XYZ file of C-alpha atoms in Angstrom:
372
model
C 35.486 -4.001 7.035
C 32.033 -3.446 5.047
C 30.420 -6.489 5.945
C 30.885 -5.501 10.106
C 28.093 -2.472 9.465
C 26.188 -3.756 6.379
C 28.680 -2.792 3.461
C 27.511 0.954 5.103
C 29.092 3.851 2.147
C 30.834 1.059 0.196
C 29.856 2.049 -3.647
C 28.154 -1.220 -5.627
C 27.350 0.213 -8.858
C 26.831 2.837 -11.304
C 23.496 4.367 -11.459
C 21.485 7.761 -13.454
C 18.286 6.578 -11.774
C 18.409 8.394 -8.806
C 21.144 9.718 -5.706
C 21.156 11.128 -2.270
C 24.173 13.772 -1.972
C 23.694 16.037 1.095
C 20.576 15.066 2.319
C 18.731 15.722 -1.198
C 17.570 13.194 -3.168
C 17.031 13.464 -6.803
C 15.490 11.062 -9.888
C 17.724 11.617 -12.501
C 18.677 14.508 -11.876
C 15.783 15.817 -10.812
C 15.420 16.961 -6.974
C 12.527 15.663 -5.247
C 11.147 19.075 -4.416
C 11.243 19.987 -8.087
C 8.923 17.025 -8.657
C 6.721 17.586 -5.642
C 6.400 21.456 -5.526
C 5.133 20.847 -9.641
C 2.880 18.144 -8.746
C 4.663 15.870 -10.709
C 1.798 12.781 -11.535
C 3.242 9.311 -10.416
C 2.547 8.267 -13.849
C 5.395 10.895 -15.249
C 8.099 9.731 -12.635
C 7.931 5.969 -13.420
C 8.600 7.436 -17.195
C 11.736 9.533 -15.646
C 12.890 6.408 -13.802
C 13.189 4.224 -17.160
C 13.807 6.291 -19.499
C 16.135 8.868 -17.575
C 13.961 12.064 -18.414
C 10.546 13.172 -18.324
C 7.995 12.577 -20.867
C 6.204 15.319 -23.581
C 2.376 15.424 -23.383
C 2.282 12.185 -26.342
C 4.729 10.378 -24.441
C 2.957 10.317 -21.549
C 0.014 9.849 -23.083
C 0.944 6.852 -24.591
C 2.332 5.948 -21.154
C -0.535 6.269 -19.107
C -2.724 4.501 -22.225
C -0.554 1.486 -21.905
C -0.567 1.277 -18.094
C -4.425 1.549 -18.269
C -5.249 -0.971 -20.825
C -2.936 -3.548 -18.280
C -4.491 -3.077 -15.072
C -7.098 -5.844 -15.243
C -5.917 -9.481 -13.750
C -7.003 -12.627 -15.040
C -9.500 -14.820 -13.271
C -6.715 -17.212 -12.302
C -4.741 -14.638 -10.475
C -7.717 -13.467 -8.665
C -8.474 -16.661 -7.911
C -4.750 -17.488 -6.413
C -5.342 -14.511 -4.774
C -8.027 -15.796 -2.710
C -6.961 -19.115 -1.967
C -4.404 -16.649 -0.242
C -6.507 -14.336 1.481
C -6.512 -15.774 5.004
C -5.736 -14.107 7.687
C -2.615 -15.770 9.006
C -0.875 -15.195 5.525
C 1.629 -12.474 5.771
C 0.923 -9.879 2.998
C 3.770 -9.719 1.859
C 4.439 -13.457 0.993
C 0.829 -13.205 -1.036
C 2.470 -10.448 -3.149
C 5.520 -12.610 -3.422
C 3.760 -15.316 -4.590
C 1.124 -13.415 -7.140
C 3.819 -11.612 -8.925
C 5.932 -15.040 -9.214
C 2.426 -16.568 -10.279
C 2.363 -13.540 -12.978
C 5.657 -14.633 -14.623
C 4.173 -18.305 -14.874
C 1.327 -16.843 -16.951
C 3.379 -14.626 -19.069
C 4.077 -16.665 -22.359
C 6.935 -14.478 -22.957
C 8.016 -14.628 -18.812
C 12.009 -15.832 -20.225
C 12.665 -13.678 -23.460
C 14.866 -11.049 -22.259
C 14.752 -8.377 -25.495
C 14.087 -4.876 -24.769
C 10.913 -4.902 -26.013
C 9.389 -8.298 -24.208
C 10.783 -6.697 -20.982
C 9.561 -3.023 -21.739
C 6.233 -5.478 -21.997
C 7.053 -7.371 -19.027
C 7.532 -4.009 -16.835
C 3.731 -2.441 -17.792
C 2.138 -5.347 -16.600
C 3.959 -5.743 -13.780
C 3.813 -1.721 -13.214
C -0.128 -1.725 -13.743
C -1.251 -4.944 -12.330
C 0.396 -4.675 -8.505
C -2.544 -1.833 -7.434
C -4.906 -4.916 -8.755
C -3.447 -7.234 -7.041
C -3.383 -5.079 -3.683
C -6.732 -3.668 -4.069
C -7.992 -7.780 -4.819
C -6.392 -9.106 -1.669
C -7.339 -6.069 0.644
C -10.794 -6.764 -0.329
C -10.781 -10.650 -0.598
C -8.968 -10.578 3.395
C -11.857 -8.716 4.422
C -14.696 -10.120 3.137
C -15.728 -8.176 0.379
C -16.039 -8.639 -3.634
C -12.936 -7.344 -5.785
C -13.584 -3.875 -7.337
C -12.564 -3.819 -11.433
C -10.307 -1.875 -12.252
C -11.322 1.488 -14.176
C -9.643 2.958 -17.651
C -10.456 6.160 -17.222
C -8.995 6.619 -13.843
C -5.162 7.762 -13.338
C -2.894 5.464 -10.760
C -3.320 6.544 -7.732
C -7.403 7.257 -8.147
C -7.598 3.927 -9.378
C -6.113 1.914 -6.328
C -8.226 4.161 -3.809
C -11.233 3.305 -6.064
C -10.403 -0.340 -6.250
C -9.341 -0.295 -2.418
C -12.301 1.595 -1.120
C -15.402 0.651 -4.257
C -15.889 4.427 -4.274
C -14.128 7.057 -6.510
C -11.694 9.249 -4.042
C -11.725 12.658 -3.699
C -9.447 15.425 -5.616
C -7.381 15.408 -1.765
C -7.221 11.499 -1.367
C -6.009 11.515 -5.178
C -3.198 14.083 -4.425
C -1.906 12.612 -1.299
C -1.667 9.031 -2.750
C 0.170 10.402 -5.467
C 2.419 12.236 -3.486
C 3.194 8.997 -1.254
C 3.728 7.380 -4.565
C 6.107 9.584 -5.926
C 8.300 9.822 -3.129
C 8.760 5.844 -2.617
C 9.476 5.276 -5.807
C 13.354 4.897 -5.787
C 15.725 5.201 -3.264
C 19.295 5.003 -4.612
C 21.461 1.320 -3.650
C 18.070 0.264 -0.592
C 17.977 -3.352 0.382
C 15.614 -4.198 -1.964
C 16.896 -2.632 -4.895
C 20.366 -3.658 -4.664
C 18.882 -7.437 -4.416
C 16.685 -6.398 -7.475
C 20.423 -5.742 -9.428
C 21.523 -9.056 -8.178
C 18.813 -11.229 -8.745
C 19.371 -8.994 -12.636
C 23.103 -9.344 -12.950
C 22.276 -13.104 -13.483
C 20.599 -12.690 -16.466
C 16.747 -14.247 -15.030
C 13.758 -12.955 -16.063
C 12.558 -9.696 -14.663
C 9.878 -11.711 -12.459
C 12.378 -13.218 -10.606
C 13.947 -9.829 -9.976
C 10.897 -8.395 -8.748
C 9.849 -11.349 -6.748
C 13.040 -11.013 -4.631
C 13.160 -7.570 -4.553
C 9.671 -8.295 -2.884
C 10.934 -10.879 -0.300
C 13.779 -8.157 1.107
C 11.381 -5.766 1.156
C 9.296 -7.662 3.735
C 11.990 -8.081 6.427
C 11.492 -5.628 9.120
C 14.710 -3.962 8.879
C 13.988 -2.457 5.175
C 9.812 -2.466 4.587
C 6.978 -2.360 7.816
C 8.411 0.816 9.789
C 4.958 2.470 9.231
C 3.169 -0.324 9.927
C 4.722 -0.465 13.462
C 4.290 3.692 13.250
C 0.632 3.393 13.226
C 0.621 0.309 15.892
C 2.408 2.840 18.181
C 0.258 5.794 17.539
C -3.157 3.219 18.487
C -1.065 2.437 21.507
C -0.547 5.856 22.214
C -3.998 6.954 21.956
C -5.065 3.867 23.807
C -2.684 4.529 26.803
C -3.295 8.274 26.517
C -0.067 9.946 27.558
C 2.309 10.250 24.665
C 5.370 10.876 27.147
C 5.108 8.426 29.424
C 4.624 5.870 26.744
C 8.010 6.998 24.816
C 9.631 6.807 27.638
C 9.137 3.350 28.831
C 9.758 2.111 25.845
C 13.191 4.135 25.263
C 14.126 3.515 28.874
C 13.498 -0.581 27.883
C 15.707 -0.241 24.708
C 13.236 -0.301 22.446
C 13.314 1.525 18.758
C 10.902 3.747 18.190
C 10.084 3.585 14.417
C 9.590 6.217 11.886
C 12.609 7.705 13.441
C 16.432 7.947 12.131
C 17.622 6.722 8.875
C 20.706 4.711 7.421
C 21.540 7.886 4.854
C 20.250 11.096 5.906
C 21.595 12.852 8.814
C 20.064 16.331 9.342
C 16.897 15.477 7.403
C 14.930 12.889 5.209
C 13.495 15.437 2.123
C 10.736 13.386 2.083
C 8.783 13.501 4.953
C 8.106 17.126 5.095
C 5.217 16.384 2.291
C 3.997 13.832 4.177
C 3.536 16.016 7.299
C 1.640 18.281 5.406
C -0.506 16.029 3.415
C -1.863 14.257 7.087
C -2.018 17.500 7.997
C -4.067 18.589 4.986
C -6.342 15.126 5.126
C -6.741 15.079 8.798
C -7.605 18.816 9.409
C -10.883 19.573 10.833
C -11.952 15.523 10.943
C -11.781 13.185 13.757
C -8.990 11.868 12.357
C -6.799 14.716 13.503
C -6.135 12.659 16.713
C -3.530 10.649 14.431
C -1.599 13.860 13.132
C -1.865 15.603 16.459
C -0.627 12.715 17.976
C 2.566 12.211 15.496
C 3.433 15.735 16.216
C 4.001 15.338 19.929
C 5.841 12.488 19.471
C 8.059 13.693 17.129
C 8.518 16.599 19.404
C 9.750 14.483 21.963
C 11.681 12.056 19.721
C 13.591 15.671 18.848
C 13.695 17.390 22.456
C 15.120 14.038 23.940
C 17.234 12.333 21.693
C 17.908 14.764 18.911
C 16.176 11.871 16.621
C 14.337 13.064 12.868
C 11.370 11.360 11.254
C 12.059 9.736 8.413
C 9.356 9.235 5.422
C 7.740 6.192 7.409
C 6.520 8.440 10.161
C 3.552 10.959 8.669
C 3.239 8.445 5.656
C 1.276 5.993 8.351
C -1.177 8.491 9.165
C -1.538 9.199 5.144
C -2.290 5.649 4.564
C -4.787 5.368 7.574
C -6.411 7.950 6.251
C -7.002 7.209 3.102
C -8.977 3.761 4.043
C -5.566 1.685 4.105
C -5.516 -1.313 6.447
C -1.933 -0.722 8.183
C -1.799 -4.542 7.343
C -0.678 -3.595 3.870
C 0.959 -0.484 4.244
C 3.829 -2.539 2.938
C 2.499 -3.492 0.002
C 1.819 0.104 -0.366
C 5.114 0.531 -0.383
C 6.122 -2.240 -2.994
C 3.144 -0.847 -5.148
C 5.333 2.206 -5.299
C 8.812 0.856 -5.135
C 8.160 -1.325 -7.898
C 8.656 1.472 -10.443
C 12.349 2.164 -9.650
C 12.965 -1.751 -9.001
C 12.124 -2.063 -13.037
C 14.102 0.878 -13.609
C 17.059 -0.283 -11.723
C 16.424 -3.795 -13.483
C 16.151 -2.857 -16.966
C 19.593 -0.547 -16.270
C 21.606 -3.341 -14.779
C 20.335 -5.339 -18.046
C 22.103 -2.780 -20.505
C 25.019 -2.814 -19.492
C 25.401 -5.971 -16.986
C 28.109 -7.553 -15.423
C 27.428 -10.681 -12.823
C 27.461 -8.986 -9.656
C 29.712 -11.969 -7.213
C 31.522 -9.968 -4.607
C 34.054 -12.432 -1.938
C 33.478 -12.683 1.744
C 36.359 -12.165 4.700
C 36.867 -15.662 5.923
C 37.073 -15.322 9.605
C 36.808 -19.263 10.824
C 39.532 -21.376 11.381
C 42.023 -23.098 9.112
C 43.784 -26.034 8.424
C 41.996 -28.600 10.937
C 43.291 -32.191 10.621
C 40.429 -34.791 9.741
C 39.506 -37.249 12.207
C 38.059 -40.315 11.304
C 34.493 -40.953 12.614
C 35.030 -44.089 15.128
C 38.078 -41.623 16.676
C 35.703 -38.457 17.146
């Protein structure tokens, strides 16, 4: 039954947003290497993903024009934002909560026409690297950065993130990392996206529990424990001897295997090379150095591939990311084919109510209480 290994290669839907067929996947028809090898901007593939192919030079324009204009937040959201900055807060929950607190703002949060939720999905697309940047900040101390017009997405965030305009490299690998977590065929999250959508509820709601799956440890976090191992590692100093205590006491190893893919995940080859790229020549090279050998051993003794969790952790680290919200790194991203995903179940929606195997017991004879 589908329900004994997590409905594994049962088919939920039809989708031209994106697919995994032989180990390659593609955004509407587009493979992933097509977009990477042409330095597809991040801006261009959240275009592809809603509107199923990519934009001319005034499309995109227009695009990026209208994601610019939304980035700012409102002082309320900041503020929310930092009555939820302490440090025992999981991430996660505070971008839960901000993007539900974003729909309670929005005037025109529960009218569902294609244009209010064409609306409804810029904000949300340009205000999560806002809301990110804000909290990173706020949790450590320091005053919010604005937001800046002129920058693209991915320069913006590191500018917001780090108060000081990125570098041509930092830009390119952010970008990259963008563009290849921004969909994912039938994921966790996404499918609960088209649930939460099949319903009819405002696209807030959709995002918001697309959010919450994304933060269980099973779907979102693997390269936040990636980059907890590789300190470890480097702390301990003996890659081998580490992996194999931990293998030998049943542990997983993240960053390793994957649900889909068996020979290869097409995405973390571009990752490799952009912490390979970043790190070169810096004292940061301990981290890629470091990934290397264990993914050599990960190979050599259990025959086990890195998936795009793995080299992405040293990207982020890199790049002046907290591994705290790596995550939300991840969402920041995601959130592009969630809308897409969204806006497609919308068109053409059906309520999504699959049945469950009953597997208890049956007819049981009521016993009155004083008899029990």
């Amino acid at each position: 039954m589908g329900e004994e290994n997590g409905l594994k290669d049962q088919i939920a839907c039809n989708t031209r947003i994106s697919s995994i067929i032989d180990d390659d996947l593609s955004y509407a028809g587009y493979n992933i290497s097509e977009l990477m090898d042409n330095n597809a901007s991040f801006e261009e593939v959240i275009y592809l993903l809603w509107n199923l192919h990519l934009p001319t030079q005034i499309e995109l324009k227009h695009f990026v024009d209208e994601l610019r204009a939304n980035y700012a937040i409102s002082d309320a959201v900041e503020q929310c934002i930092l009555i939820q900055s302490r440090r025992h807060l999981h991430p996660m929950s505070v971008l839960r909560s901000t993007v539900s607190l974003l729909g309670v703002y929005n005037i025109n949060a529960e009218d569902n026409s294609v244009e209010a939720t064409y609306e409804q999905s810029i904000q949300l697309m340009a205000k999560m690297p806002t809301i990110i940047a804000t909290f990173a900040r706020l949790r450590m101390g320091l005053t919010p950065v604005e937001p800046r017009e002129d920058l693209g997405f991915a320069a913006n965030f590191l500018y917001m993130l780090n108060g000081e305009e990125p570098t041509p490299l930092q830009v390119t690998a952010l970008n990259k990392a963008l563009v290849l977590h921004a969909d994912h065929e039938l994921n966790a999250s996404t499918f609960a996206a088209r649930v939460t959508a099949s319903t009819l509820t405002d696209i807030y709601s959709c995002v918001t529990t697309a959010i919450g799956t994304l933060k269980g440890p099973l779907h979102g976090g693997a390269n936040e424990k990636v980059f907890d191992m590789l300190r470890e590692i480097r702390e301990h100093g003996n890659t081998e001897v580490y992996l194999k205590e931990k293998l030998d006491s049943q542990e997983k190893i993240m960053g390793f295997g994957h649900r889909v893919y068996k020979t290869q995940d097409p995405r973390e080859k571009y990752l490799r090379e952009m912490a390979q790229q970043l790190t070169q020549g810096t004292e940061d090279e301990v981290w890629f150095n470091l990934s290397c050998e264990i993914e050599a051993y990960m190979k050599n003794t259990k025959g086990l591939i890195p998936n795009v969790d793995f080299y992405s952790a040293t990207v982020y680290h890199v790049l002046g990311i907290d591994s705290s919200i790596f995550t939300l790194i991840f969402a920041m991203s995601r959130v592009s084919g969630w809308i897409a995903h969204i806006q497609e179940q919308q068109k053409n929606n059906k309520l999504i109510r699959p049945r469950s195997h009953y597997i208890g017991q049956l007819n049981l004879e009521y016993i009155p209480i004083g008899k029990r």
